Amino acid sequence: MSSALDRLKNLTNKISSYETARKQNLKILKDLFKELGINKKVEKFEDLFDFKAVNLSGVSLSDGNLGEIKKGRYLQILAISYDKNATQKSKNISLAYFGRVENVENELKEKVVEFVIRYRFEKSFMTLEHYHDMLNNFGQKSE
């Protein structure tokens, strides 16, 4: 019994920790949204999540070399929109352009990388909620 109670406590703590991290993430993400000038291209913060994804050019987002610049490229935040009725289904939209990556100050580059990671963190929660809601369409089978 104690083992089950301990597992429940651990799970509750983890869920609470995720929700706290999510709230903090959204707050910082909103600040970066304005600071990086993305609000000039996307009027409302909430509309940012209508994009299928947000990506980055000029800098690596890989776990092993996060933030490493790709020389000769341009630092840019790209949004990917998707329209299933269009001839070309997906479309890249530049949300912010910062010039040649070698010329961008390190602090700005780090904020750009942070923005994309924070966006993806929140988007993953939204995806999780979406599929959780979809599961409600399936009836519970009695055992």
GROMACS .gro file of C-alpha atoms in nm:
model
  143
    1MET     CA    1   0.000   0.000   0.000
    2SER     CA    2   0.279   0.239   0.089
    3SER     CA    3   0.447   0.171  -0.245
    4ALA     CA    4   0.130   0.266  -0.436
    5LEU     CA    5   0.093   0.579  -0.224
    6ASP     CA    6   0.458   0.672  -0.290
    7ARG     CA    7   0.408   0.627  -0.666
    8LEU     CA    8   0.097   0.845  -0.650
    9LYS     CA    9   0.284   1.116  -0.458
   10ASN     CA   10   0.572   1.105  -0.708
   11LEU     CA   11   0.332   1.130  -1.000
   12THR     CA   12   0.145   1.420  -0.838
   13ASN     CA   13   0.474   1.601  -0.774
   14LYS     CA   14   0.585   1.547  -1.133
   15ILE     CA   15   0.254   1.676  -1.277
   16SER     CA   16   0.264   1.976  -1.045
   17SER     CA   17   0.624   2.042  -1.148
   18TYR     CA   18   0.529   2.030  -1.519
   19GLU     CA   19   0.241   2.272  -1.470
   20THR     CA   20   0.464   2.513  -1.279
   21ALA     CA   21   0.729   2.488  -1.551
   22ARG     CA   22   0.464   2.541  -1.818
   23LYS     CA   23   0.329   2.858  -1.656
   24GLN     CA   24   0.680   2.999  -1.616
   25ASN     CA   25   0.763   2.899  -1.974
   26LEU     CA   26   0.459   3.082  -2.114
   27LYS     CA   27   0.549   3.398  -1.923
   28ILE     CA   28   0.905   3.402  -2.059
   29LEU     CA   29   0.787   3.304  -2.407
   30LYS     CA   30   0.549   3.603  -2.417
   31ASP     CA   31   0.835   3.833  -2.318
   32LEU     CA   32   1.062   3.690  -2.589
   33PHE     CA   33   0.776   3.716  -2.841
   34LYS     CA   34   0.783   4.094  -2.794
   35GLU     CA   35   1.156   4.134  -2.736
   36LEU     CA   36   1.248   3.953  -3.060
   37GLY     CA   37   0.990   4.149  -3.258
   38ILE     CA   38   0.778   3.852  -3.354
   39ASN     CA   39   0.471   4.052  -3.252
   40LYS     CA   40   0.531   4.259  -3.567
   41LYS     CA   41   0.448   3.954  -3.782
   42VAL     CA   42   0.203   3.773  -3.552
   43GLU     CA   43  -0.043   4.016  -3.400
   44LYS     CA   44  -0.164   3.810  -3.104
   45PHE     CA   45   0.058   3.582  -2.899
   46GLU     CA   46  -0.203   3.305  -2.905
   47ASP     CA   47  -0.195   3.302  -3.287
   48LEU     CA   48   0.164   3.182  -3.269
   49PHE     CA   49   0.034   2.835  -3.188
   50ASP     CA   50  -0.174   2.817  -3.506
   51PHE     CA   51   0.149   2.736  -3.687
   52LYS     CA   52   0.231   2.371  -3.735
   53ALA     CA   53   0.584   2.435  -3.607
   54VAL     CA   54   0.848   2.699  -3.549
   55ASN     CA   55   1.202   2.640  -3.664
   56LEU     CA   56   1.532   2.818  -3.686
   57SER     CA   57   1.793   2.866  -3.954
   58GLY     CA   58   2.159   2.942  -3.895
   59VAL     CA   59   2.186   2.777  -3.555
   60SER     CA   60   2.166   2.416  -3.444
   61LEU     CA   61   1.882   2.298  -3.225
   62SER     CA   62   2.030   1.949  -3.179
   63ASP     CA   63   2.077   1.831  -2.824
   64GLY     CA   64   2.450   1.770  -2.858
   65ASN     CA   65   2.536   2.105  -3.017
   66LEU     CA   66   2.251   2.334  -2.916
   67GLY     CA   67   2.317   2.693  -3.020
   68GLU     CA   68   2.614   2.612  -3.242
   69ILE     CA   69   2.622   2.846  -3.541
   70LYS     CA   70   2.623   2.727  -3.901
   71LYS     CA   71   2.869   2.959  -4.073
   72GLY     CA   72   2.757   3.130  -4.391
   73ARG     CA   73   2.390   3.108  -4.297
   74TYR     CA   74   2.139   3.367  -4.180
   75LEU     CA   75   1.976   3.364  -3.839
   76GLN     CA   76   1.603   3.353  -3.886
   77ILE     CA   77   1.296   3.227  -3.700
   78LEU     CA   78   1.067   3.042  -3.939
   79ALA     CA   79   0.709   2.934  -3.888
   80ILE     CA   80   0.559   2.650  -4.083
   81SER     CA   81   0.196   2.688  -4.178
   82TYR     CA   82  -0.010   2.406  -4.324
   83ASP     CA   83  -0.312   2.432  -4.548
   84LYS     CA   84  -0.454   2.097  -4.656
   85ASN     CA   85  -0.661   2.268  -4.929
   86ALA     CA   86  -0.372   2.456  -5.091
   87THR     CA   87  -0.169   2.332  -5.386
   88GLN     CA   88   0.146   2.366  -5.180
   89LYS     CA   89   0.046   2.219  -4.843
   90SER     CA   90   0.314   2.368  -4.619
   91LYS     CA   91   0.468   2.712  -4.632
   92ASN     CA   92   0.762   2.869  -4.446
   93ILE     CA   93   0.701   3.217  -4.309
   94SER     CA   94   0.981   3.431  -4.170
   95LEU     CA   95   0.883   3.558  -3.825
   96ALA     CA   96   1.212   3.734  -3.755
   97TYR     CA   97   1.534   3.790  -3.947
   98PHE     CA   98   1.859   3.883  -3.775
   99GLY     CA   99   2.124   3.876  -4.052
  100ARG     CA  100   2.434   3.663  -4.098
  101VAL     CA  101   2.467   3.438  -3.798
  102GLU     CA  102   2.838   3.521  -3.753
  103ASN     CA  103   2.746   3.888  -3.701
  104VAL     CA  104   2.469   3.834  -3.446
  105GLU     CA  105   2.556   3.904  -3.084
  106ASN     CA  106   2.574   3.590  -2.872
  107GLU     CA  107   2.309   3.715  -2.626
  108LEU     CA  108   2.056   3.768  -2.907
  109LYS     CA  109   2.138   3.431  -3.063
  110GLU     CA  110   2.077   3.260  -2.729
  111LYS     CA  111   1.740   3.437  -2.692
  112VAL     CA  112   1.638   3.322  -3.039
  113VAL     CA  113   1.729   2.961  -2.957
  114GLU     CA  114   1.550   2.990  -2.622
  115PHE     CA  115   1.238   3.123  -2.795
  116VAL     CA  116   1.219   2.826  -3.031
  117ILE     CA  117   1.277   2.572  -2.752
  118ARG     CA  118   1.018   2.740  -2.528
  119TYR     CA  119   0.769   2.748  -2.817
  120ARG     CA  120   0.821   2.376  -2.878
  121PHE     CA  121   0.782   2.303  -2.506
  122GLU     CA  122   0.440   2.473  -2.498
  123LYS     CA  123   0.336   2.327  -2.833
  124SER     CA  124   0.409   1.978  -2.699
  125PHE     CA  125   0.169   2.039  -2.408
  126MET     CA  126  -0.097   2.157  -2.652
  127THR     CA  127  -0.047   1.846  -2.864
  128LEU     CA  128  -0.072   1.626  -2.557
  129GLU     CA  129  -0.398   1.796  -2.454
  130HIS     CA  130  -0.534   1.759  -2.809
  131TYR     CA  131  -0.474   1.384  -2.817
  132HIS     CA  132  -0.599   1.343  -2.463
  133ASP     CA  133  -0.924   1.511  -2.566
  134MET     CA  134  -0.944   1.292  -2.877
  135LEU     CA  135  -0.921   0.981  -2.661
  136ASN     CA  136  -1.249   1.087  -2.502
  137ASN     CA  137  -1.414   0.995  -2.832
  138PHE     CA  138  -1.350   0.632  -2.757
  139GLY     CA  139  -1.593   0.473  -2.513
  140GLN     CA  140  -1.469   0.302  -2.202
  141LYS     CA  141  -1.515  -0.071  -2.229
  142SER     CA  142  -1.640  -0.234  -1.914
  143GLU     CA  143  -1.418  -0.504  -1.771
   0.00000   0.00000   0.00000
